Each structure stands twice: as C-alpha cells, then as structure tokens.
Short mmCIF file of C-alpha atoms and ligand atoms in Angstrom, two decimals:
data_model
loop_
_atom_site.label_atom_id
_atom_site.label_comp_id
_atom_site.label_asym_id
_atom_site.label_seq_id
_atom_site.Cartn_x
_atom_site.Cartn_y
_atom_site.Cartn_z
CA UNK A 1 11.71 20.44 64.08
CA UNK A 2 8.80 22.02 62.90
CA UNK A 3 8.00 21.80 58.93
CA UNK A 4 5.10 23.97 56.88
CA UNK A 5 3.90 22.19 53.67
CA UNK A 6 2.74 24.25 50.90
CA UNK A 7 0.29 23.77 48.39
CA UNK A 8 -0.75 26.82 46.11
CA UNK A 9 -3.06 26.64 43.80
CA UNK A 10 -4.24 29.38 41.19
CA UNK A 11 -6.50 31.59 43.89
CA UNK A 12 -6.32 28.74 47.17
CA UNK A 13 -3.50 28.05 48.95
CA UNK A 14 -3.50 25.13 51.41
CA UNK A 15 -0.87 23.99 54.10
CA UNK A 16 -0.27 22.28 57.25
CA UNK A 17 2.08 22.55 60.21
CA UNK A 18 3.87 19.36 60.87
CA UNK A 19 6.12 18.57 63.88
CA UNK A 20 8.65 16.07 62.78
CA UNK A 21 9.50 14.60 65.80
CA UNK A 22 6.34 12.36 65.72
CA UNK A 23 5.39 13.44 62.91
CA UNK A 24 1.60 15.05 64.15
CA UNK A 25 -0.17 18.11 62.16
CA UNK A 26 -0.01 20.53 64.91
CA UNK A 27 -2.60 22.84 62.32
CA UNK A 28 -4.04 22.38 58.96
CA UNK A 29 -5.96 24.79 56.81
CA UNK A 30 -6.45 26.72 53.90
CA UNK A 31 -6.80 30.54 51.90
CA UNK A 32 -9.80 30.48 49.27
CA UNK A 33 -10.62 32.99 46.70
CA UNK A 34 -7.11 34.62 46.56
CA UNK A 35 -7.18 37.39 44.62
CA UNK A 36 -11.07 37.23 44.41
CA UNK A 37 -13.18 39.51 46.55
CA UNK A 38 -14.55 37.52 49.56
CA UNK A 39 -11.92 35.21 50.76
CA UNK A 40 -11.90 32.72 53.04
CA UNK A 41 -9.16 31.96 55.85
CA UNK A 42 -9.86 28.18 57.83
CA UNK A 43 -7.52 26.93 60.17
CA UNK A 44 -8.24 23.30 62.22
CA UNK A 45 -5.56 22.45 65.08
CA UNK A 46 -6.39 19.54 67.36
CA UNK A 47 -8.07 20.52 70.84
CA UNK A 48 -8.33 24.11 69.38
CA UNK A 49 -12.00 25.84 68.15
CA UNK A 50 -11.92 25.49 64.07
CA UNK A 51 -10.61 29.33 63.08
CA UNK A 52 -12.52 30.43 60.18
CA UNK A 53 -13.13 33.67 58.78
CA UNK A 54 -13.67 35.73 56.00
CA UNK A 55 -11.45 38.64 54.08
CA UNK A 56 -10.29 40.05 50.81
CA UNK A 57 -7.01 37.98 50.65
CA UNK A 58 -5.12 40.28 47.77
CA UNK A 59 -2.44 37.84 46.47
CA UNK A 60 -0.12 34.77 47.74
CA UNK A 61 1.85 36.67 49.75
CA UNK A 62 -1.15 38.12 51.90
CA UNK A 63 -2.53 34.37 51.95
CA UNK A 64 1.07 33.44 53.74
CA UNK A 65 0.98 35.99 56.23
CA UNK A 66 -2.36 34.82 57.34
CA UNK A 67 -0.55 31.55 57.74
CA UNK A 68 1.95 32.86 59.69
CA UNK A 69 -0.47 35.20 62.00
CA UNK A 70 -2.94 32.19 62.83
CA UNK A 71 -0.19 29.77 63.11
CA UNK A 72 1.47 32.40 65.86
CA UNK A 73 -2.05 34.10 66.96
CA UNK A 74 -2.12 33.64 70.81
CA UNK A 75 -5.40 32.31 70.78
CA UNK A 76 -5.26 30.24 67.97
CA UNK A 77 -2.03 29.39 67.50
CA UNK A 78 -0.21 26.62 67.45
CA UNK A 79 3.47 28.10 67.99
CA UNK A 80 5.17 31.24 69.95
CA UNK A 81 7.00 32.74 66.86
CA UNK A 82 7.79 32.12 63.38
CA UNK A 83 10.98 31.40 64.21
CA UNK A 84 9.76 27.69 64.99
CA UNK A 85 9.06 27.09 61.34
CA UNK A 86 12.50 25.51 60.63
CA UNK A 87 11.65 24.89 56.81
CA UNK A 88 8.90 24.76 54.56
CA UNK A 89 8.21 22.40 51.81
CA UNK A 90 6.12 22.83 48.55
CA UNK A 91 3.82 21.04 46.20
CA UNK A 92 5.10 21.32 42.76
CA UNK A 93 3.36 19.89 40.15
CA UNK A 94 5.31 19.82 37.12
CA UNK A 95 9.56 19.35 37.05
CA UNK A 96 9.94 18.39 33.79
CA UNK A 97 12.99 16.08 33.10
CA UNK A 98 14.67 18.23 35.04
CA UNK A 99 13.95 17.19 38.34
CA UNK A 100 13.78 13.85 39.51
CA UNK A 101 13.95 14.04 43.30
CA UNK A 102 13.03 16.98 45.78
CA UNK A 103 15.59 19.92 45.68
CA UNK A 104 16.72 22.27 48.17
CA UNK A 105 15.04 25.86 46.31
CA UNK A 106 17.36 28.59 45.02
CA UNK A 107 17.62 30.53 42.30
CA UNK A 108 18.57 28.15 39.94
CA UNK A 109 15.77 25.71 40.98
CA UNK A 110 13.13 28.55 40.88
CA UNK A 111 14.15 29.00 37.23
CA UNK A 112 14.40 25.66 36.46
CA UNK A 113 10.36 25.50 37.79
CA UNK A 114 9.68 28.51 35.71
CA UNK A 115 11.00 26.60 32.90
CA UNK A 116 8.71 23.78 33.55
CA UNK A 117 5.70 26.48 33.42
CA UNK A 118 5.35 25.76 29.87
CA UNK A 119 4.84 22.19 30.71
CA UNK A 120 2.51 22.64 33.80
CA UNK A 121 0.56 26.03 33.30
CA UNK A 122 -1.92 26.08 35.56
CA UNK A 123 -0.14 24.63 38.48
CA UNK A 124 3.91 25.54 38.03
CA UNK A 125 2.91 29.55 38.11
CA UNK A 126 1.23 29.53 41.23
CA UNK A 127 3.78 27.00 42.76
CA UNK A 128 6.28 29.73 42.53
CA UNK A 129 4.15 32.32 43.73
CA UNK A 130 3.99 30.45 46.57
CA UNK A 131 7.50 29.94 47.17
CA UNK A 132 8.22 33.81 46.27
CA UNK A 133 5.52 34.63 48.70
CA UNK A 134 7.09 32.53 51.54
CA UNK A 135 10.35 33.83 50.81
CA UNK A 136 9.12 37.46 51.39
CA UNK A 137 7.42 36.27 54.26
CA UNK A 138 10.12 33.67 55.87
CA UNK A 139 13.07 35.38 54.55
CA UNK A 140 16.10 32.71 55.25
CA UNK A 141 14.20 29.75 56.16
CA UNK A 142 14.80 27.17 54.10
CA UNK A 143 12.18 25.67 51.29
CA UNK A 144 12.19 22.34 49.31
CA UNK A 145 10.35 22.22 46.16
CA UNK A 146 8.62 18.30 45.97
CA UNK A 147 7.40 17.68 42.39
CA UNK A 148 4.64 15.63 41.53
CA UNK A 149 6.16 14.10 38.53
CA UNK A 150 9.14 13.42 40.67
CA UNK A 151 8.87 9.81 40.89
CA UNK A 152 7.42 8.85 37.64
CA UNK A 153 10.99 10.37 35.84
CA UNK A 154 12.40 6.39 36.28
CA UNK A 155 10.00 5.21 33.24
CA UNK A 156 11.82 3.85 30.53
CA UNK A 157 11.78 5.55 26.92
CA UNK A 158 9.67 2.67 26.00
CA UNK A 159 6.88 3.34 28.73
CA UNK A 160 7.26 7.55 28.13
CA UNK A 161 7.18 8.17 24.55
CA UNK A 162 4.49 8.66 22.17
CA UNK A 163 4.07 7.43 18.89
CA UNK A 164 4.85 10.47 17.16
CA UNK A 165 7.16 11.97 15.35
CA UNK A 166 10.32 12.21 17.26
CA UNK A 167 10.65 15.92 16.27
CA UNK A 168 7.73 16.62 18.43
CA UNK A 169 9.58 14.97 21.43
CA UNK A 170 12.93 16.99 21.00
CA UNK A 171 11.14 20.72 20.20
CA UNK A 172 8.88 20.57 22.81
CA UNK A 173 9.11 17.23 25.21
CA UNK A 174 6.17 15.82 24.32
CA UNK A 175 6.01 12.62 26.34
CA UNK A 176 4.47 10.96 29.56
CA UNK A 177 5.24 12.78 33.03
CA UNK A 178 2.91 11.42 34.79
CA UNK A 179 1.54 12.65 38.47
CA UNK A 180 0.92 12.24 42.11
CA UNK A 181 4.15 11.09 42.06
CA UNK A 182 4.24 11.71 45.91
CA UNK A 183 0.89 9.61 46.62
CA UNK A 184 2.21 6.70 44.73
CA UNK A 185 5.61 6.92 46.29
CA UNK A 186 4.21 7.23 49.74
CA UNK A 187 2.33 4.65 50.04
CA UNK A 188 4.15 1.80 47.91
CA UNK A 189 6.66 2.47 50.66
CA UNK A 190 4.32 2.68 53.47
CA UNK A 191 2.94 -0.76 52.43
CA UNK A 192 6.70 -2.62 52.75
CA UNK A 193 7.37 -1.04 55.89
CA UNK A 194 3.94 -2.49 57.39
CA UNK A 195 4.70 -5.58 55.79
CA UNK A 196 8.24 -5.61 56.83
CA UNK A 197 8.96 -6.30 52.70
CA UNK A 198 11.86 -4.96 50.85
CA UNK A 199 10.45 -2.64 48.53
CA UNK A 200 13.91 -3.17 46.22
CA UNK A 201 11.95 -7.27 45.45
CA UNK A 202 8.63 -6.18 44.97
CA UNK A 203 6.52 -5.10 42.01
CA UNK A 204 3.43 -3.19 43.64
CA UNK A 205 0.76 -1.54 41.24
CA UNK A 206 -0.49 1.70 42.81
CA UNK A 207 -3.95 2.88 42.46
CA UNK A 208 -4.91 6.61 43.62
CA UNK A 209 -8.33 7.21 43.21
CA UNK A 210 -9.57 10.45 43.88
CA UNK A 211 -11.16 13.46 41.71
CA UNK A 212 -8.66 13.03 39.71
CA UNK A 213 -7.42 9.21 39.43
CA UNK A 214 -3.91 7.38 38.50
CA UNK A 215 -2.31 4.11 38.58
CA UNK A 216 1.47 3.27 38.57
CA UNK A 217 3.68 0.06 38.07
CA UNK A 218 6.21 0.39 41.36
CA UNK A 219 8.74 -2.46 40.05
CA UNK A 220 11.74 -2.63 42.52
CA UNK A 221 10.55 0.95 44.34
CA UNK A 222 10.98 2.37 40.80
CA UNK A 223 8.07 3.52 38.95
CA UNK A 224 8.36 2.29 35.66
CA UNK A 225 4.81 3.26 33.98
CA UNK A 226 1.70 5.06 35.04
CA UNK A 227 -1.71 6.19 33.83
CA UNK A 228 -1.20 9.86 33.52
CA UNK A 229 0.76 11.05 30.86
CA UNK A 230 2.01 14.48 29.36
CA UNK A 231 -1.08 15.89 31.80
CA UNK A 232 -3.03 14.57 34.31
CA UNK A 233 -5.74 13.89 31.68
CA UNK A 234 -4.68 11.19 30.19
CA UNK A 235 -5.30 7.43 31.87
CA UNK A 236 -8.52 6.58 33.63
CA UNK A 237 -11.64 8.92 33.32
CA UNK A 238 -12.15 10.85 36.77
CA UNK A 239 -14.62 13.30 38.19
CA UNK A 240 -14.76 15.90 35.56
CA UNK A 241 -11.84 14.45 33.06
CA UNK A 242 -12.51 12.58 30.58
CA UNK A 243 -8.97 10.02 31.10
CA UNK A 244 -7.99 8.53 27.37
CA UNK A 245 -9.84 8.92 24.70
CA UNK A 246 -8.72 8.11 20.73
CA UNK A 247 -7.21 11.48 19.65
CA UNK A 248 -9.53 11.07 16.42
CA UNK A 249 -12.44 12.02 18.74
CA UNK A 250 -11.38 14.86 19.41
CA UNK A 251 -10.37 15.99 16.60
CA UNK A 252 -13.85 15.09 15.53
CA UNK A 253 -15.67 17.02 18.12
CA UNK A 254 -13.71 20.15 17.45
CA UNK A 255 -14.61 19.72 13.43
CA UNK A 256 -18.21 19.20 13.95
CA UNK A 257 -19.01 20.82 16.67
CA UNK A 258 -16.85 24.29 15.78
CA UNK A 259 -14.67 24.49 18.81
CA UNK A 260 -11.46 26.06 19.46
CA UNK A 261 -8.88 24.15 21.30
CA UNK A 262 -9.17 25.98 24.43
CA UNK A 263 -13.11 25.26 24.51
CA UNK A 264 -11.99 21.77 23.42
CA UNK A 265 -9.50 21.56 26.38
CA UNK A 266 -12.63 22.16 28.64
CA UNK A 267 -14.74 19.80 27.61
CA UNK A 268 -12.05 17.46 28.13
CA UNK A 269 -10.82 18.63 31.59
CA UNK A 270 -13.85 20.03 32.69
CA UNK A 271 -17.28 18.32 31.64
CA UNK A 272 -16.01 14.78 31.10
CA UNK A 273 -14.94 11.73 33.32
CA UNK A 274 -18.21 10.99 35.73
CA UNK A 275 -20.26 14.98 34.96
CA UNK A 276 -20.03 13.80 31.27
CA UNK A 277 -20.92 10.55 31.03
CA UNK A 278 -23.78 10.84 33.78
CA UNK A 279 -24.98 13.35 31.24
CA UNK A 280 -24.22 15.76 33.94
CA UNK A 281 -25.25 14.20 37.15
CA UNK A 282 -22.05 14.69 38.77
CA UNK A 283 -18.55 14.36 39.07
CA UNK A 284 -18.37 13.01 42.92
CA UNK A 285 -18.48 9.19 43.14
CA UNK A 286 -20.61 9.35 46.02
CA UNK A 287 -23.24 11.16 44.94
CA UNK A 288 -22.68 9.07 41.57
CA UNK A 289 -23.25 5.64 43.55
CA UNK A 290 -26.24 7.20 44.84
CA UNK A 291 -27.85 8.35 41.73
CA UNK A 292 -27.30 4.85 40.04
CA UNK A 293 -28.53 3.31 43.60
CA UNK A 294 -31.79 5.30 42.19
CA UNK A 295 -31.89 3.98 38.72
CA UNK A 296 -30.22 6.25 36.83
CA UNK A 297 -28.70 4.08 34.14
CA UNK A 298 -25.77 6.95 32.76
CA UNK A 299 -24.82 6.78 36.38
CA UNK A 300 -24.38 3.65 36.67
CA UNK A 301 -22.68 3.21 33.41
CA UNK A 302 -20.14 5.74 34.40
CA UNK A 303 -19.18 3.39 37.65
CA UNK A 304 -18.76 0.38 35.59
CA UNK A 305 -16.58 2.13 33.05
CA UNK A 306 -14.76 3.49 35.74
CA UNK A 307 -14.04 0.37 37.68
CA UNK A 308 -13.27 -1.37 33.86
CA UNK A 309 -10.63 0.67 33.69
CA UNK A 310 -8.98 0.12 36.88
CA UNK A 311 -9.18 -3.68 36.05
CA UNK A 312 -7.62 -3.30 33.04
CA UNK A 313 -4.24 -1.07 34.44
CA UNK A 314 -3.81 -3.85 37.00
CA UNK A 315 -3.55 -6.61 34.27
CA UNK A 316 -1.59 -4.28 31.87
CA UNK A 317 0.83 -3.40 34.73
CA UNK A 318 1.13 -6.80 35.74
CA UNK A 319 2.45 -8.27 32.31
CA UNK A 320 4.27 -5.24 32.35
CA UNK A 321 6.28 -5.94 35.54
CA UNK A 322 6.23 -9.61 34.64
CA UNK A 323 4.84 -10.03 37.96
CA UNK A 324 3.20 -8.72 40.81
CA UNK A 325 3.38 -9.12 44.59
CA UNK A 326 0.79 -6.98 45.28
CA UNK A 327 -2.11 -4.16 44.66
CA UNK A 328 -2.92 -1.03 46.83
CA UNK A 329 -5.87 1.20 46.87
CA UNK A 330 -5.74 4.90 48.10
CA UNK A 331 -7.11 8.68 47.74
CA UNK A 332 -10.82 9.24 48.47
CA UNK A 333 -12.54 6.74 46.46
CA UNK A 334 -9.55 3.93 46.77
CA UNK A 335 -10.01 4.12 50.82
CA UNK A 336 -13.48 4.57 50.97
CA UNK A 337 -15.64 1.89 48.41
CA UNK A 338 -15.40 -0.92 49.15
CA UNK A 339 -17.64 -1.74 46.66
CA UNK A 340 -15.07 -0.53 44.20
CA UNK A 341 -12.27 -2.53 45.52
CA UNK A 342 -14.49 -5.65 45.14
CA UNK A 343 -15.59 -4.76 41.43
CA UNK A 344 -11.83 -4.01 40.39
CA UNK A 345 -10.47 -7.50 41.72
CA UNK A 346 -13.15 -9.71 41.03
CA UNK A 347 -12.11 -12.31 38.46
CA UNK A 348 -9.01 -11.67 38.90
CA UNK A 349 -8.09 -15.12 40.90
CA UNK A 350 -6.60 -16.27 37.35
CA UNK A 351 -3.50 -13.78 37.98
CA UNK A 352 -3.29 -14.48 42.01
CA UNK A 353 -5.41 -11.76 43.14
CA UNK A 354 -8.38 -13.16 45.79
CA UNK A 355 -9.98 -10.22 47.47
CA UNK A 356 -11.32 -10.97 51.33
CA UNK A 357 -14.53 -9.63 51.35
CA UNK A 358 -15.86 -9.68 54.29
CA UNK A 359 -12.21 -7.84 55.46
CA UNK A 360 -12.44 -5.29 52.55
CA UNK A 361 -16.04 -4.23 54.11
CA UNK A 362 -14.54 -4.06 57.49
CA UNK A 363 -11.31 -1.86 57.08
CA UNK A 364 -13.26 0.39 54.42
CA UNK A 365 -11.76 3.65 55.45
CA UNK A 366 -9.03 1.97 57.06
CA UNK A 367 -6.09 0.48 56.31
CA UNK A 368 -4.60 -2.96 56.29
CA UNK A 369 -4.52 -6.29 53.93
CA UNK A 370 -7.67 -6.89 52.58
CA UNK A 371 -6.47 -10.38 50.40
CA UNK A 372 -7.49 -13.69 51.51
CA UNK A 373 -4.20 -15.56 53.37
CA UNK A 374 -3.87 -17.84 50.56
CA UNK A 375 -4.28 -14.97 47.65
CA UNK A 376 -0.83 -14.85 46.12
CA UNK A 377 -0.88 -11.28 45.44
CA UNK A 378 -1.47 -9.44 48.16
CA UNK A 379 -4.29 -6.19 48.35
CA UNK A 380 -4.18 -3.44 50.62
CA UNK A 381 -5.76 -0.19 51.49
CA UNK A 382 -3.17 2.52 52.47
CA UNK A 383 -4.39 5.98 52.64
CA UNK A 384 -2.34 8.46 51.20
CA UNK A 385 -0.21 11.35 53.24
CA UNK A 386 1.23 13.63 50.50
CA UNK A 387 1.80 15.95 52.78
CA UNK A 388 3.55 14.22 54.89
CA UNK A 389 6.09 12.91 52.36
CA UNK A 390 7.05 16.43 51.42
CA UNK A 391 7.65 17.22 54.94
CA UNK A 392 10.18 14.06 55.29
CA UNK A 393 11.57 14.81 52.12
CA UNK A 394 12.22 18.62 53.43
CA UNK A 395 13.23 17.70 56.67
CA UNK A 396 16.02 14.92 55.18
CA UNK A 397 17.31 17.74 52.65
CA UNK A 398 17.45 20.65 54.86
CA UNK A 399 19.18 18.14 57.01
CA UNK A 400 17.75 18.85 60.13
CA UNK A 401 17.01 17.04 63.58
CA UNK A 402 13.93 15.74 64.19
P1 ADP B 501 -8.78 14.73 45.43
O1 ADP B 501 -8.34 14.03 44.18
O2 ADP B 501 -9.46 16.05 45.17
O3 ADP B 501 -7.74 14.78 46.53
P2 ADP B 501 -10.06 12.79 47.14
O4 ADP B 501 -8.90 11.87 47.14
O5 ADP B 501 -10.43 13.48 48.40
O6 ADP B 501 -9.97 13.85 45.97
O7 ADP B 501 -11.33 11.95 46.65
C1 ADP B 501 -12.58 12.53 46.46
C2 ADP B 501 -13.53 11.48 45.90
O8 ADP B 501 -13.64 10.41 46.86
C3 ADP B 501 -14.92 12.00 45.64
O9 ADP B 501 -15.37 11.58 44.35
C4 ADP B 501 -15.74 11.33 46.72
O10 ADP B 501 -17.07 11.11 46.35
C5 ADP B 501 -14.99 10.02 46.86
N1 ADP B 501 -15.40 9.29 48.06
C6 ADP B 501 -15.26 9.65 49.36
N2 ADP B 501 -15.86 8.75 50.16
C7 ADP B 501 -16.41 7.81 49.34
C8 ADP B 501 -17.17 6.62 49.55
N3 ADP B 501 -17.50 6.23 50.77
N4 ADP B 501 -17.56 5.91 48.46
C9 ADP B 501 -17.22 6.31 47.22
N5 ADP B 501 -16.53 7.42 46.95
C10 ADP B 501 -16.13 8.15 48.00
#
C-alpha cells in the first residue's frame, strides 16, 4: 500500500510517496511560492534524475496536481496511476484539545481543524487547504489528519496551565499545547524498539533540535511536559525565535520602543533566538558555530545560551519524571553536533548521565547509543522520521494492508 504525506504550508507544500510495505520513499519533493509568481516544482525519487522546474503554481490545489502528474509522469514517475495512492496523510499543526490521536478526516474533523484555526493561524488554514485540495484532486481516497500537538494532549493540568486567571483558560484555552508532537513520539518509540525496552517502564526526555527546537518528558510513552507551550515560541530560543522570555520584557519593549503587537510578535518569532542575539549574524547553527569559530563573541554567546538551556530541560524533566532512563537527541542540530551533545551532558555524571565521547564523534549524523556502558542513563541519537509516522499512523487507521 502506497501512502502520500502532506505537509502544506502558507505558499509551499511538501510531500513524499511512501510504500508501506518496507516502508521506502519511492519520491519526495516539494511546491514553493504557491500563490506567488515564479514557483518552483522539485521532485527527488531514488535512481531517477532530480525533476525540478519552474511555474506559476496558482493555489493548493494546482500544487497537488503537480504532485499527482510527476508522481504518475512516465518519465519521472514513480507509479502507473493515481489509483496507487491508497491514502494520504497530513501534517496538522494545531488540534486543540480536541484531538488527541490521528483521525480518519471528514466533515466533522475538517471543522473541528477549522475550529482550531484560531489556535494555530498560520499553520491550521493552510492544513485544510491542503486537505480540500487533495480531496478535489483524490476524490474518495482516504486522508488522515496527524496533529502536531497530538501527543503532548497527555500533560497533566499541573504541567499545561498558566498562572493566570482561570477565566483566560475557559474563554479562550489559553494553556500549553505544545509541538512536534510526531518527532518526539517517533523517536521515543524508535529508541525502545532498538533497545528492545518497554517504552510503558521508561521515562525518556526528548530533545528535537532543529530551526525551531523542543524538549519533552516521555514518562511511561506518555508525554507529560514539554518546552513549547500555547505556540511554538515558547521553551528554548531557536533560529529566529526568541524561546521564553519574562512577559515583563515584552511588555517593556512594546512601551518603549512604540510597537504594536503584531510588530511585537515579529520580533519575537522572527528576529530573535540565534539572528537576535548574534546581533544578526544568523539564525543557522552552522553558520553560527562558524562565526564564533572566527571570534565573534555574540555568536558564541548565542551557542552557550543555547546549549544552557538544553541542560537545564534535562534536569527539570528529570525531577519531573522522578527519574530518567534515558536522553535522545534528534532534528538537524540534535543529529548533527556533536559538539552540542557533549556541551549539553557534560557535568551531568551527578544525575547518571556519562556521555562517550569518542562514540558521540563517531555516530555524529548517525544513530545509536552514544553513553558510556557504565552511564546509568542512557544517550542516544535517533534521527527523526515525521513523515514516516504519519504514514503508519494513516496506514493503521485507514486499516489497510501493507
Ligand atoms: P527544521 O526545524 O527546519 O526541520 P532541521 O531539523 O533541518 O530544521 O535543522 C536545521 C538546523 O540544523 C540548522 O540550524 C542547521 O545549521 C543545523 N545543522 C545541520 N547540520 C549541523 C551540524 N553539522 N552542526 C550544527 N548544526 C547543524
């Protein structure tokens, strides 16, 4: 069975084609600039040529049926019809408390999602474009909606609310949703079935570290905190985020510096995190290492306050679990510094955590245990396959064969 994975964004829509009976990405790509003149189609499909061209790609729905025509095109292709496509599953960002595990979409669920629009507006509306536009496209095949706050909906009142007035809570659920619910899920799972561990005993703490960057407490398979909260601001500072800050700040900014809560909302989301503090160097931790590697000190400043952070969630998660059997980095930066890993656990032998160096060096961009034998908590790298996950998840509720 063959299963397309969805993720639209505001004007890019990305997917891949996986077959589920071993699971491989028969074709991966994406649709930039929908909606924007100049668009740009890009399809990779192992032992094809890389399929790339530009066009004016109007809206979602003329995005998906350049899916479907490169997916089926005779010389690119990677199928004979459409009709292989048994299902297609979707990147949601936001489902509220509403949703707590994947769903089968109909029209219920697709107002329930617009529901949550209010919640997650500037993913949720182009979520559902992109189902709309499949359906037009795929009429009858079956879609699953896979949110990102899925997972995180097992916190307990005392993890998820803020210290607000209740009122706030109750007219407009205000709380912590947190995200990458998928990414977290996957791979606290992935790591018990390569360690042959029953996830249902362990208390794992999760740490994706990407552009944007979270952490979650995985007590028992349940997530029961996590460092993003009401938006994917909140938490650890990231590329272009600025993570938590005290809210007085920001009311200070906007007071002194005249600016409107939208502008404020963008310095937040958009000039923060790594760009800000480098005093705008940048917001890629590559090209961040680099800079500091040439003495620039706000650089370099920004790396230690990132890798602070991370040190910090792992000992807050840990007394908050009461335990901990063991940590796991993933996402771009998680999988791929070493140097990161190495700054995040050092010192951290007092709570069981030894890091292998010499091991952490050599499966950088790998995957495998990366603790010492005798470290009681263990550390791993275990790259992240969201979209994978959605495509198990669809396949198990469209309840099809493999
Ligand atoms: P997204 O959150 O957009 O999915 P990724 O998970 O792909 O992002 O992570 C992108 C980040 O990973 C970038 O900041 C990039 O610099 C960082 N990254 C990739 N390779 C390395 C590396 N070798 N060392 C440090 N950071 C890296």
């Amino acid at each position: 069975m063959k299963v397309l994975v969805i993720n639209a964004g505001s004007s890019s829509l990305k997917y891949q084609l996986i077959d589920m009976t071993d699971e491989s990405v028969l074709a991966k790509g994406s649709c930039e600039r929908i909606g924007i003149d100049n668009g740009a189609f890009k399809q990779k499909a192992p032992g094809k040529e890389d399929y790339t061209f530009t066009t004016d790609i109007a809206n979602h729905s003329a995005a998906i049926k350049l899916v479907v025509d490169a997916l089926t095109s005779k010389e690119h292709g990677v199928i004979g019809s459409m009709s292989e496509i048994a299902a297609v599953g979707h990147r949601v960002l936001h489902g509220g408390e509403k949703f707590s595990a994947s769903v089968l979409i109909d029209d219920k669920v697709i107002e329930a999602i617009e529901e949550c629009c209010e919640l997650g507006p500037l993913h949720n509306p182009h979520n559902l474009t992109g189902i709309r536009a499949c359906e037009e496209m795929m009429p009858g095949v079956p879609q699953v909606a896979v949110f990102d706050t899925g997972f995180h909906q097992t916190m307990p009142p005392k993890a998820y609310m803020f210290g607000l007035p209740y009122k706030y809570y109750e007219k407009y659920r205000l709380r912590k949703y947190g995200f990458h619910g998928t990414s977290h899920r996957f791979v606290s799972k992935k790591l018990c079935e390569l360690n042959g561990w029953d996830i249902s005993t362990k208390k794992i703490i999760t740490c994706h570290l990407g552009n944007g960057s979270s952490i979650a407490a995985v007590d028992c398979g349940k997530c029961v905190d996590t460092s993003m909260s009401f938006t994917p601001l909140d938490g650890l500072m990231m590329g272009t985020r600025s993570g938590a800050v005290d809210p007085s700040v920001v009311l200070y900014i906007m007071k002194h510096e005249g600016l409107s809560p939208d502008e404020m909302n963008d310095v937040l989301n958009k000039k923060s995190g790594f760009l800000g503090t480098s005093d705008g160097v940048t917001s890629d931790s590559r090209d961040l290492i680099a800079a500091a590697e040439d003495g620039n000190s706000k650089a370099e400043l920004a790396i230690r306050m990132f890798r602070y952070q991370i040190k910090k969630y792992i000992g807050s998660y840990a007394a908050a679990m009461g335990g901990l059997d063991a940590v796991i980095f993933t996402g771009g930066i998680g999988e791929n510094s070493d140097d990161l890993r190495d700054e995040c656990c050092e010192g951290l032998g007092f709570m069981g955590i030894e890091l292998d160096r010499a091991k952490n060096t050599e499966l950088n961009h790998g995957e495998g245990k990366i603790s010492t034998e005798g470290s009681r908590v263990e550390v791993w790298i275990v790259p992240t396959n969201e979209e994978l996950l959605i495509a198990r998840d669809t396949l198990e509720i469209v309840g099809g064969q493999k």
